[in-house]
Tab-separated table of C-alpha atoms in Angstrom:
chain	number	residue	atom	x	y	z
D	1	MET	CA	14.753	88.053	19.966
D	2	GLU	CA	15.176	91.403	20.943
D	3	THR	CA	18.646	93.104	20.431
D	4	ALA	CA	20.889	93.876	24.015
D	5	GLN	CA	22.369	96.951	24.952
D	6	VAL	CA	25.942	95.829	25.474
D	7	PHE	CA	28.434	97.439	27.784
D	8	ASP	CA	32.598	98.069	28.083
D	9	LEU	CA	32.676	97.051	31.245
D	10	THR	CA	36.530	94.906	30.858
D	11	GLY	CA	38.178	95.875	33.806
D	12	SER	CA	35.615	97.460	35.980
D	13	LYS	CA	34.069	96.835	39.315
D	14	PHE	CA	31.178	95.614	37.732
D	15	GLN	CA	30.936	91.933	37.109
D	16	GLY	CA	32.712	91.212	34.317
D	17	GLU	CA	30.899	91.685	30.698
D	18	ARG	CA	26.890	91.916	30.837
D	19	SER	CA	24.812	91.442	28.101
D	20	LEU	CA	21.935	93.277	28.737
D	21	PRO	CA	18.166	93.809	26.603
D	22	PRO	CA	17.560	97.698	27.308
D	23	ILE	CA	14.497	98.684	29.254
D	24	LYS	CA	11.457	97.893	26.506
D	25	PRO	CA	8.345	99.194	27.423
D	26	LEU	CA	5.280	96.810	28.139
D	27	ASN	CA	2.061	100.122	27.036
D	28	ALA	CA	2.043	102.670	25.697
D	29	THR	CA	2.249	104.776	29.489
D	30	GLN	CA	5.738	102.677	30.201
D	31	ASP	CA	6.835	104.680	27.125
D	32	ASP	CA	5.364	108.095	27.821
D	33	TYR	CA	7.734	106.901	31.754
D	34	LEU	CA	10.990	106.447	29.877
D	35	ASP	CA	10.444	109.680	27.408
D	36	ALA	CA	10.326	111.238	30.497
D	37	LEU	CA	13.203	109.691	31.788
D	38	LYS	CA	15.366	110.002	28.853
D	39	ASN	CA	14.251	114.663	28.698
D	40	SER	CA	13.120	115.698	31.925
D	41	SER	CA	15.391	116.496	34.833
D	42	GLN	CA	12.806	115.233	37.701
D	43	VAL	CA	9.647	113.328	37.169
D	44	VAL	CA	6.281	112.830	38.907
D	45	VAL	CA	5.099	109.152	38.341
D	46	LEU	CA	1.831	108.378	39.466
D	47	GLY	CA	-0.721	104.609	40.043
D	48	PRO	CA	-1.127	101.460	40.705
D	49	ALA	CA	0.535	99.132	41.937
D	50	GLY	CA	1.887	96.239	38.863
D	51	THR	CA	2.426	98.833	37.326
D	52	GLY	CA	6.382	99.285	36.757
D	53	LYS	CA	6.704	102.557	38.530
D	54	THR	CA	9.429	101.185	40.866
D	55	TRP	CA	11.071	99.315	38.521
D	56	ILE	CA	11.455	100.975	35.809
D	57	ALA	CA	13.446	103.901	37.739
D	58	ALA	CA	15.346	101.380	39.717
D	59	THR	CA	16.340	99.224	36.482
D	60	TYR	CA	17.039	103.218	33.877
D	61	ALA	CA	18.738	104.155	37.626
D	62	ALA	CA	20.994	100.889	37.448
D	63	ASP	CA	21.874	101.303	33.966
D	64	LEU	CA	22.866	105.434	34.238
D	65	PHE	CA	24.944	104.250	36.521
D	66	ARG	CA	26.642	101.118	34.999
D	67	GLN	CA	27.191	103.634	32.087
D	68	ARG	CA	28.473	106.221	34.595
D	69	ARG	CA	25.921	108.984	33.836
D	70	ILE	CA	26.392	109.318	37.527
D	71	ARG	CA	27.780	109.145	39.925
D	72	LYS	CA	25.646	107.974	42.585
D	73	ILE	CA	22.116	106.840	43.405
D	74	ILE	CA	20.059	107.389	46.490
D	75	LEU	CA	17.711	105.679	47.751
D	76	THR	CA	14.471	107.201	49.737
D	77	ARG	CA	10.979	106.707	51.295
D	78	PRO	CA	8.685	108.102	54.193
D	79	ASN	CA	8.865	105.633	57.521
D	80	VAL	CA	4.957	104.752	57.450
D	81	PRO	CA	5.259	101.067	58.518
D	82	SER	CA	2.604	100.362	60.106
D	83	GLY	CA	3.522	102.323	63.641
D	84	ARG	CA	6.643	100.455	63.296
D	85	SER	CA	9.550	103.020	63.298
D	86	LEU	CA	12.687	102.137	62.199
D	87	GLY	CA	14.579	102.502	65.136
D	88	PHE	CA	12.398	99.279	66.092
D	89	PHE	CA	15.135	97.156	64.040
D	90	PRO	CA	19.046	95.811	64.969
D	91	GLY	CA	21.411	97.079	62.755
D	92	THR	CA	23.463	99.541	60.574
D	93	LEU	CA	20.985	102.089	58.423
D	94	GLU	CA	21.640	100.472	55.660
D	95	GLU	CA	20.151	97.290	57.684
D	96	LYS	CA	17.533	98.814	58.797
D	97	PHE	CA	16.126	100.899	55.632
D	98	GLY	CA	17.174	97.473	53.370
D	99	PRO	CA	13.157	96.137	54.077
D	100	TRP	CA	11.881	99.268	52.477
D	101	ALA	CA	13.818	99.502	49.632
D	102	ALA	CA	13.949	95.788	49.179
D	103	PRO	CA	12.019	96.537	45.167
D	104	VAL	CA	14.189	98.906	44.279
D	105	ILE	CA	17.621	96.781	45.879
D	106	GLU	CA	15.904	93.545	43.705
D	107	ALA	CA	16.029	95.663	40.207
D	108	ILE	CA	19.221	97.719	40.572
D	109	LYS	CA	21.148	94.507	41.485
D	110	GLU	CA	19.546	92.499	38.743
D	111	ARG	CA	21.122	95.287	36.628
D	112	ILE	CA	24.502	95.605	37.898
D	113	GLY	CA	24.762	91.730	39.733
D	114	THR	CA	25.094	91.215	43.179
D	115	ALA	CA	29.396	91.897	43.718
D	116	ALA	CA	28.907	94.999	41.836
D	117	PHE	CA	26.294	96.288	44.537
D	118	ASP	CA	27.271	95.274	47.256
D	119	ILE	CA	31.083	97.304	46.283
D	120	ALA	CA	28.988	100.264	45.480
D	121	ILE	CA	27.033	100.301	49.650
D	122	LYS	CA	30.078	100.034	50.909
D	123	ASN	CA	31.773	103.057	49.162
D	124	GLY	CA	27.980	105.413	49.512
D	125	ASP	CA	28.101	104.804	45.165
D	126	ILE	CA	24.283	102.976	46.286
D	127	GLU	CA	22.858	105.132	49.878
D	128	MET	CA	19.887	104.891	51.853
D	129	VAL	CA	18.860	107.808	52.980
D	130	PRO	CA	15.905	107.885	55.462
D	131	PHE	CA	14.259	110.690	56.441
D	132	GLU	CA	15.817	111.537	60.017
D	133	VAL	CA	18.509	112.169	58.746
D	134	MET	CA	18.139	114.216	55.106
D	135	ARG	CA	17.988	117.646	56.286
D	136	GLY	CA	22.033	119.253	56.272
D	137	ARG	CA	22.248	116.794	52.989
D	138	SER	CA	23.104	117.795	49.388
D	139	TRP	CA	23.334	115.497	46.351
D	140	ARG	CA	24.806	116.704	42.835
D	141	ASP	CA	25.306	114.333	40.314
D	142	ALA	CA	23.291	111.677	40.856
D	143	PHE	CA	19.783	109.402	40.163
D	144	ILE	CA	17.443	110.022	43.757
D	145	LEU	CA	14.506	108.587	44.170
D	146	LEU	CA	11.998	108.732	46.255
D	147	ASP	CA	9.194	106.209	45.973
D	148	GLU	CA	5.947	105.485	48.083
D	149	ALA	CA	5.560	109.616	48.003
D	150	GLN	CA	2.329	109.543	49.643
D	151	ASN	CA	3.291	108.937	52.367
D	152	ALA	CA	5.642	112.016	53.409
D	153	THR	CA	4.515	115.010	54.485
D	154	PRO	CA	4.749	118.222	52.706
D	155	ALA	CA	7.451	119.705	55.375
D	156	GLU	CA	9.283	115.863	54.167
D	157	MET	CA	8.690	116.138	50.652
D	158	LYS	CA	9.918	120.107	50.987
D	159	THR	CA	13.059	119.342	52.997
D	160	PHE	CA	13.545	116.846	50.441
D	161	LEU	CA	13.055	118.592	47.312
D	162	THR	CA	15.891	120.979	48.523
D	163	ARG	CA	17.990	118.231	49.172
D	164	ILE	CA	18.476	117.834	44.981
D	165	GLY	CA	22.267	120.150	43.465
D	166	GLU	CA	23.051	119.784	40.476
D	167	GLU	CA	23.554	116.995	38.226
D	168	CYS	CA	20.661	114.893	39.529
D	169	LYS	CA	18.084	113.128	37.651
D	170	VAL	CA	15.139	112.619	40.463
D	171	VAL	CA	11.238	110.556	40.459
D	172	ILE	CA	8.990	111.236	42.701
D	173	ASN	CA	7.057	107.517	42.748
D	174	GLY	CA	3.218	106.927	44.590
D	175	ASP	CA	-0.177	106.547	44.939
D	176	VAL	CA	-2.260	108.354	46.230
D	177	SER	CA	-4.860	106.520	46.539
D	178	GLN	CA	-2.449	104.534	48.882
D	179	CYS	CA	-1.765	107.556	51.596
D	180	ASP	CA	-1.663	106.618	54.918
D	181	LEU	CA	-1.201	109.703	56.756
D	182	ARG	CA	-3.362	111.206	58.499
D	183	GLU	CA	-2.897	114.758	57.424
D	184	THR	CA	-2.206	116.081	53.953
D	185	SER	CA	-0.164	114.022	51.417
D	186	GLY	CA	3.521	115.869	50.597
D	187	LEU	CA	2.752	114.423	46.999
D	188	ARG	CA	-0.743	116.200	46.298
D	189	THR	CA	1.105	119.202	47.736
D	190	VAL	CA	3.934	118.815	44.669
D	191	ILE	CA	1.025	117.476	42.338
D	192	HIS	CA	-1.203	120.858	42.976
D	193	LEU	CA	2.059	123.201	42.725
D	194	ILE	CA	3.249	121.735	39.428
D	195	LYS	CA	-0.055	122.314	37.727
D	196	SER	CA	-0.987	125.608	39.458
D	197	GLN	CA	2.265	127.243	38.612
D	198	MET	CA	2.961	125.651	34.887
D	199	LEU	CA	6.155	123.709	36.929
D	200	PRO	CA	8.872	122.184	34.406
D	201	VAL	CA	8.265	118.440	35.521
D	202	PRO	CA	6.184	115.995	33.775
D	203	ILE	CA	3.612	114.630	35.362
D	204	VAL	CA	3.816	110.235	34.017
D	205	GLU	CA	0.411	108.722	35.762
D	206	PHE	CA	-0.834	104.993	35.367
D	207	THR	CA	-3.743	103.086	35.469
D	208	LEU	CA	-5.299	100.058	36.161
D	209	ASN	CA	-5.001	99.745	32.542
D	210	ASP	CA	-1.584	99.298	32.937
D	211	ILE	CA	-1.371	96.770	35.418
D	212	VAL	CA	1.895	94.338	33.829
D	213	ARG	CA	2.983	92.336	37.282
D	214	SER	CA	0.569	89.933	36.125
D	215	GLY	CA	-3.513	89.091	36.224
D	216	VAL	CA	-3.789	87.669	39.691
D	217	CYS	CA	-2.842	91.210	40.788
D	218	GLU	CA	-4.718	93.620	38.188
D	219	MET	CA	-7.655	91.336	40.097
D	220	TRP	CA	-7.092	92.742	43.412
D	221	VAL	CA	-6.631	96.389	42.840
D	222	ARG	CA	-9.217	96.739	41.021
D	223	ALA	CA	-11.704	94.931	43.950
D	224	PHE	CA	-10.288	96.923	46.035
D	225	GLU	CA	-10.931	100.145	44.446
D	226	GLU	CA	-14.513	99.024	43.816
D	227	VAL	CA	-14.795	98.871	47.623
D	228	HIS	CA	-12.559	102.215	47.810
D	229	CYS	CA	-9.727	100.568	50.356
């Protein structure tokens, strides 16, 4: 049985004392991803569905938040939901954005507990920030996750990257083969800039061989890859 990582949270806002196992990589690429998260302030992670890109980032962010090594978690993703805008959905900004952030939210709740998550949302310690309201913001002492980054335009990507202040850890997560834009993907632009200007930002690339969600997931990803969909 794996040794659990225990955090002393007595009397804290978290749900009692939670004993959770550390994040365990399931393959060499996930191990590289975790090393990049530990050693770099910014990481770009690429690859197909089911490789753990989002889950690892969200779980790592939750652990940093539990350990009080960051003050906030910022979640965002481009709004390209098959033609429907956030404005069509009723409710608060969080309620509108929630369905798109569901995979990240579930991973964070699993790590810190539902009650602690609800308190963090209420206090603004976990914040969901759509691109539509991002301009003019400035973030510091935060873990910032941009999910589905392949659907951000170059202009949106510039806006996002220039919001980052001091003491931040940033993950840009996407699959360039699944871009829904009619124009150039901002994620491709960022990758080009990192490589051409040799910027100190590691790029972690998952392949079909790294899919860990399920055999069914891998089967379908490979099937669609064969017909270039």
